[in-house]
Coordinates of C-alpha atoms in Angstrom, one line a residue:
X5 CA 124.7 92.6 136.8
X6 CA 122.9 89.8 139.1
X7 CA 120.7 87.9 136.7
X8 CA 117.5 87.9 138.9
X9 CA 117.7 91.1 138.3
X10 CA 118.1 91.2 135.1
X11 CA 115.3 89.0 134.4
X12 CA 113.5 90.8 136.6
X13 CA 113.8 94.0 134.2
X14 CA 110.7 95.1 132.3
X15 CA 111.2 94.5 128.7
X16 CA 110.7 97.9 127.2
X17 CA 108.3 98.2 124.1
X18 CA 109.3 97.8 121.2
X19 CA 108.6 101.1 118.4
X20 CA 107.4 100.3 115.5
X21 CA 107.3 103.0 112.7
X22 CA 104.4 104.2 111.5
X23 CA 105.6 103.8 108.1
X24 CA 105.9 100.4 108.5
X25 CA 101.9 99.9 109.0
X26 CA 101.6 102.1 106.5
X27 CA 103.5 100.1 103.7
X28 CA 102.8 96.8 105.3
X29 CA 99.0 97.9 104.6
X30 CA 99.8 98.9 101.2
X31 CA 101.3 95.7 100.2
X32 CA 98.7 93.7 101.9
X33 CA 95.8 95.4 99.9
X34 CA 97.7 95.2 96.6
X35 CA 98.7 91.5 96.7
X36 CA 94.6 91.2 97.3
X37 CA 94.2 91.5 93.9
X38 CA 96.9 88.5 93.2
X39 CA 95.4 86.3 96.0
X40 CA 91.9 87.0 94.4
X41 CA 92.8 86.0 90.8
X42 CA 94.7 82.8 91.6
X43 CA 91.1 82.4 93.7
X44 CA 89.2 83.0 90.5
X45 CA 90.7 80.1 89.0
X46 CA 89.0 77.5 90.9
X47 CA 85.6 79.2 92.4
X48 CA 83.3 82.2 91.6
X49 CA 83.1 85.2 92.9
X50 CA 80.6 85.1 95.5
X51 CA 82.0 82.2 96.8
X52 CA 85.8 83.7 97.4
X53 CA 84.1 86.7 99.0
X54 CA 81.7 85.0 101.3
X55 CA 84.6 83.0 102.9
X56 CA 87.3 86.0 102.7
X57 CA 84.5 87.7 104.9
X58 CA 84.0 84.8 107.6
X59 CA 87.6 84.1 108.1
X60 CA 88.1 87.6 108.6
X61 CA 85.4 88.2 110.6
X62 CA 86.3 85.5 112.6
X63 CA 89.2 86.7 113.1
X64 CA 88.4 90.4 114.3
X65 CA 86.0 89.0 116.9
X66 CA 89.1 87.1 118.4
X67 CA 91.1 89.8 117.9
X68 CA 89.0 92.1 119.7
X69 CA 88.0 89.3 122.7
X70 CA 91.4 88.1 123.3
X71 CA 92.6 92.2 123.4
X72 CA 89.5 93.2 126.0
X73 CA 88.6 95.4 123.4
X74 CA 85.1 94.1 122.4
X75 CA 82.6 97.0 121.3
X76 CA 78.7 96.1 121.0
X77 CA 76.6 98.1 118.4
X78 CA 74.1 100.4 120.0
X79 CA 70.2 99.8 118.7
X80 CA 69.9 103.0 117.3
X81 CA 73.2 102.0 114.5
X82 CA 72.1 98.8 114.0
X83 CA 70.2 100.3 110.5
X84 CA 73.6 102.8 109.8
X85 CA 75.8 99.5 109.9
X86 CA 74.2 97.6 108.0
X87 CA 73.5 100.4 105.1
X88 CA 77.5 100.8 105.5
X89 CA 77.3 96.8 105.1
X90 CA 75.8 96.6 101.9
X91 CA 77.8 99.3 100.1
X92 CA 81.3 97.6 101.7
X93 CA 82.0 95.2 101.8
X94 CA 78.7 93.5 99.8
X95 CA 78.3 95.7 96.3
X96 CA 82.3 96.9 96.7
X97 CA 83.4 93.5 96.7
X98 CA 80.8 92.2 94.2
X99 CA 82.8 94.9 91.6
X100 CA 86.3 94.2 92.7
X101 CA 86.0 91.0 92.7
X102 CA 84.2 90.3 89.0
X103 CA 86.1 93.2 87.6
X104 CA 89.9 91.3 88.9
X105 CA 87.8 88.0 87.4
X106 CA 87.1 89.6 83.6
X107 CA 90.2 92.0 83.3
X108 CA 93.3 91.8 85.1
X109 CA 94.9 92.3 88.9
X110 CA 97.4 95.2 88.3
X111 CA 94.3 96.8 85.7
X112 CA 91.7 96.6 88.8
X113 CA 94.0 97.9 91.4
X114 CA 94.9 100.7 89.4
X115 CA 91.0 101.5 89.1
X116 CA 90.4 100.8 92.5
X117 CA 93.4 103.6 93.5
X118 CA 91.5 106.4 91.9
X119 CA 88.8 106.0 95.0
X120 CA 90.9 109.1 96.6
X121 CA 90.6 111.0 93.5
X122 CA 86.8 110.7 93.6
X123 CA 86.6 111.5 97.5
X124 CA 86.5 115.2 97.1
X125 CA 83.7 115.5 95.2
X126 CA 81.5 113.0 97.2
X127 CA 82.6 115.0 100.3
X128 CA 81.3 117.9 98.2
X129 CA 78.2 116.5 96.8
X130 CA 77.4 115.1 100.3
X131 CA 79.0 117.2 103.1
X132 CA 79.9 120.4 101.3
X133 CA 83.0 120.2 101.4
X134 CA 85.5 122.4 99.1
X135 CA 86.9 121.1 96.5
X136 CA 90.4 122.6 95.0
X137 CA 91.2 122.8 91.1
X138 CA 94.5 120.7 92.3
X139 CA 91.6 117.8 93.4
X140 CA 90.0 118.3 89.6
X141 CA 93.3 118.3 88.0
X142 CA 94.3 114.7 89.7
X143 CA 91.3 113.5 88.7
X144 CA 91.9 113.8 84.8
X145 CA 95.5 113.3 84.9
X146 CA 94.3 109.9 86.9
X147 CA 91.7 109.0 84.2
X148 CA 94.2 110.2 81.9
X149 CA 96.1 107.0 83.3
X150 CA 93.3 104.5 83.4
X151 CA 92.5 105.2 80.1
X152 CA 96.5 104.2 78.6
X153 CA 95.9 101.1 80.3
X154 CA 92.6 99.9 78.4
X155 CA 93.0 101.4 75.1
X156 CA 95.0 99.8 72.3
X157 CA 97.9 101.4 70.1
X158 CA 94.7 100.7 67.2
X159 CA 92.3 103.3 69.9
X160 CA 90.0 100.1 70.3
X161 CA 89.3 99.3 73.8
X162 CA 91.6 96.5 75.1
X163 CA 89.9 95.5 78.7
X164 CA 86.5 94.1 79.1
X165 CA 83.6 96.1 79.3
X166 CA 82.0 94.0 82.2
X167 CA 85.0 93.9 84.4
X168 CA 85.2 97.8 83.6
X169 CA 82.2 98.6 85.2
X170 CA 82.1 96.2 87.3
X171 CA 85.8 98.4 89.1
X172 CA 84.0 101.4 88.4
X173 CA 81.1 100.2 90.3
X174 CA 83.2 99.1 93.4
X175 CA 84.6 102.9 93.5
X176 CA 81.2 104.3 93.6
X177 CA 80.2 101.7 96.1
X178 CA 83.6 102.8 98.2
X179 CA 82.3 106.8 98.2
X180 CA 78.8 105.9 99.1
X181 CA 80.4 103.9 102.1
X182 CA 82.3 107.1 103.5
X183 CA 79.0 108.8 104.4
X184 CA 78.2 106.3 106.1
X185 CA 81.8 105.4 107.5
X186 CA 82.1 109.4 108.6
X187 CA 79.1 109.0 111.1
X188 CA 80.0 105.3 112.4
X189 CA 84.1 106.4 113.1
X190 CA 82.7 108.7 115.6
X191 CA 81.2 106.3 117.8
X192 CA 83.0 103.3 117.3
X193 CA 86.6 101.7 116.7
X194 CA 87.7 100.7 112.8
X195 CA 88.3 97.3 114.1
X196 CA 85.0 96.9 115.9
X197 CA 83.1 98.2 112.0
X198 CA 85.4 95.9 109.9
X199 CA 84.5 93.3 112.1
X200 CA 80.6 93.9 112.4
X201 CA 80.3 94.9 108.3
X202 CA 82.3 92.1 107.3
X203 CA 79.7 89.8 109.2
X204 CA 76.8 91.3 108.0
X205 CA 78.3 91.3 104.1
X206 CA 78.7 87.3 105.0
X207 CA 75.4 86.7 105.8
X208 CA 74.2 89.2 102.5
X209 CA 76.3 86.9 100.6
X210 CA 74.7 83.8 102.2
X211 CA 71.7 83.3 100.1
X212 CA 73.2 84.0 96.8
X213 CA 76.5 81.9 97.6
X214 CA 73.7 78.8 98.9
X215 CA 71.9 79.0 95.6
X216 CA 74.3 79.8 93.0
X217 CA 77.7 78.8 94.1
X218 CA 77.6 76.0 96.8
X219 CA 77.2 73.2 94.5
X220 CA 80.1 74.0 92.5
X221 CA 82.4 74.1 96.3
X222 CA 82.2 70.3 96.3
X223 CA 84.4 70.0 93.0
X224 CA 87.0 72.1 94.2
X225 CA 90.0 69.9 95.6
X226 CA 91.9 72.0 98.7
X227 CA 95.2 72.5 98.6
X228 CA 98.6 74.9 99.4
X229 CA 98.0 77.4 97.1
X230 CA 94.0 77.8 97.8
X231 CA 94.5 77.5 101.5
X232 CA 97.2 80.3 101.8
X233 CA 95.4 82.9 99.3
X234 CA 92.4 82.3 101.3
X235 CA 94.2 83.1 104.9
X236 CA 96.2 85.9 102.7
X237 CA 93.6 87.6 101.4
X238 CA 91.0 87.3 104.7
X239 CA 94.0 87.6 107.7
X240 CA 96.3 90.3 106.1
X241 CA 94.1 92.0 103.4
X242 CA 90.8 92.1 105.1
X243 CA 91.7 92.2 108.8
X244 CA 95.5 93.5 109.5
X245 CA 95.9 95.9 106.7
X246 CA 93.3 97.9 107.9
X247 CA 94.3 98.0 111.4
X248 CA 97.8 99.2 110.1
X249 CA 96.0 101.6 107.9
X250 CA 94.4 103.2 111.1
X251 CA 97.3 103.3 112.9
X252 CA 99.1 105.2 110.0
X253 CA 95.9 107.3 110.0
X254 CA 95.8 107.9 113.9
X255 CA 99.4 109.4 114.1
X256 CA 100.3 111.2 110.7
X257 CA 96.4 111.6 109.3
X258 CA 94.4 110.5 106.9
X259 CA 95.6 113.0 104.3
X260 CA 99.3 112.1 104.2
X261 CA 98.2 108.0 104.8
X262 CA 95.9 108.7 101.3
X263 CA 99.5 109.3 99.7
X264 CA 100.6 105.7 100.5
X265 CA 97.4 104.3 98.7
X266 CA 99.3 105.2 95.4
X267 CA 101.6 102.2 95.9
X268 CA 99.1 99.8 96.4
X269 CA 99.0 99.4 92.6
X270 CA 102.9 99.3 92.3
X271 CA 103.2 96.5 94.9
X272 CA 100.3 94.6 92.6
X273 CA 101.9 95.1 89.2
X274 CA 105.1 94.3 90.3
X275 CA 104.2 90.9 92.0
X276 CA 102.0 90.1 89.5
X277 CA 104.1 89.8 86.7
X278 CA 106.4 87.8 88.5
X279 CA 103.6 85.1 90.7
X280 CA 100.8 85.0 88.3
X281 CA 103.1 85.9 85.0
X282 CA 101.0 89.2 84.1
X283 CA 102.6 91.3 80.9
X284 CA 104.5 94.2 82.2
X285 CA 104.6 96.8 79.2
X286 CA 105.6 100.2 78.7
X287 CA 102.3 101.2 78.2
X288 CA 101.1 99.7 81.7
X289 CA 103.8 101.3 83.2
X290 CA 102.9 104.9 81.9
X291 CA 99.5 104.1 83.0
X292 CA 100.2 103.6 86.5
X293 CA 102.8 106.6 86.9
X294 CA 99.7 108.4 85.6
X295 CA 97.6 107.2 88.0
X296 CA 99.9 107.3 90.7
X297 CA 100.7 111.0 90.0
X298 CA 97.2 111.6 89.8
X299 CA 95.8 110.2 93.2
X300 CA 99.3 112.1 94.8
X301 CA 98.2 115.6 93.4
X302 CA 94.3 115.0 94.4
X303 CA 95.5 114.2 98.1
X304 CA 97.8 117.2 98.1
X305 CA 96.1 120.1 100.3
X306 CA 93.3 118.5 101.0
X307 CA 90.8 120.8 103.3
X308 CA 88.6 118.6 105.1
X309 CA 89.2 114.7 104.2
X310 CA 86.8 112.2 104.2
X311 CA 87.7 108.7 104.9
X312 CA 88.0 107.1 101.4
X313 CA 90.4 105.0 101.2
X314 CA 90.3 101.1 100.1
X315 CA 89.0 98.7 101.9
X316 CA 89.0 99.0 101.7
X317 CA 87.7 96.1 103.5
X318 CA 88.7 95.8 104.0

């Protein structure tokens, strides 16, 4: 063949599967929670969340400029955004991120994977949705799970109260965010709210990061590991695994993506015990499959689904 013409050839796209986005997102969003404690080592909370939110940010915006893909916000959603804004990624990240700081990664992932469980009943408390006895029965098989994991062989309560709630917290924070979410996906891209909430979280994060945790900045000597968990956790966690996560969403629906969410605390356990040395017992172990087998059974035959999955943030 004359190579002009060969050159010359369009270069035919290449196919990604759509399980690939959809495990790529999974492992993204469960090594958050391994980026975020080696994080917690050298700064606070607010402070981890308030750069994971510009950086990502950032990002989007590019993402979205570079790709001709820029959406502005009409007038009459400014109000809906930002009420989406506080509940995720401002109060959601304010409970992940304290309760990964006072119990454990894999302990908080696995609490943050029953947010499917609960979105059932928050689409039935809020849109009316029904709700099957298969949704109930994943709901107590997963707390059934959760609870394994924080209570001693002695039945005294092994995880801390504060970082508890604090998980618990970010999962109702998560539901409230899918009423708003469910209105705001109709008008507008997931890339174009990610960007826009994750902007507005930065600048609710602003005042309390300036007067409680910017002094504290200056002590902190940069280097690899800091730099890279920072990038990680804002590039891949908050930015790319939720454009995967919609891609997933967009071709095999929300419903069967939901089912991938039970790996996310899989991936975290496993890479925790082997990059931040995390125990890895039996008893964790029955924990998650509980969990796990909980979250599958909620998501199976689900009529009407609401967008409640993690990040969520994101």
């Amino acid at each position: 063949m004359n190579l002009k013409i060969l050159i010359l050839q369009p270069v035919k796209e290449i196919k990604i599967p759509v399980h690939f986005y959809a495990l790529a997102a999974m492992l993204f969003w469960g090594m958050s929670f391994i980026w975020t404690s080696r994080l917690l080592v050298h700064f606070q909370p607010v402070t981890i969340i308030f750069v994971r939110l510009l950086i990502s940010s950032a990002f989007l915006f590019l993402l979205m400029i570079v790709s001709g893909r820029f959406e502005k916000i009409r007038r009459e959603d400014i109000w809906l955004l930002i009420g989406s804004a506080l509940f995720n990624p401002f109060l959601y990240f304010l409970g992940e991120n304290f309760g990964v700081k006072y119990t454990s990664a894999t302990i908080s992932s696995v609490i943050i994977a029953t947010i499917p469980v609960f979105s059932p009943l928050i689409a039935w408390f809020t849109f009316r949705e029904k709700i099957s006895r298969l949704n109930i029965f994943g709901l107590f098989v997963s707390f059934s799970g959760v609870a394994i994991m924080l209570v001693s062989r002695d039945l005294s309560f092994s995880g801390d109260g504060k970082g508890v709630l604090s998980l618990f917290g970010a999962v109702i924070s998560a539901l409230v965010f899918t009423v708003f979410l469910k209105r705001l996906t109709r008008k507008y891209s997931p890339v174009t709210l990610v960007a826009w909430q994750n902007i507005i979280g930065a600048l609710m994060f602003l005042p309390v990061f300036l007067v409680f945790e910017s002094k504290k900045i200056n002590e902190v000597r940069l280097n690899y590991d800091i730099i890279s968990s920072f990038i990680f956790l804002s590039v891949f966690a908050s930015s790319l695994a939720f454009v995967f996560f919609a891609k997933t969403v967009k071709e095999i629906g929300i419903s069967k993506a939901n089912i991938y969410s039970n790996l996310i605390p899989v991936f975290t356990a496993f890479f925790a015990y082997f990059l931040i040395s995390e125990s890895f017992t039996l008893q964790k172990i029955s924990g998650i499959i509980l969990v796990v087998g909980g979250v599958y059974l909620s998501e199976r035959n689900k009529p009407v689904p609401v967008s409640g999955s993690r990040e969520p943030g994101t």
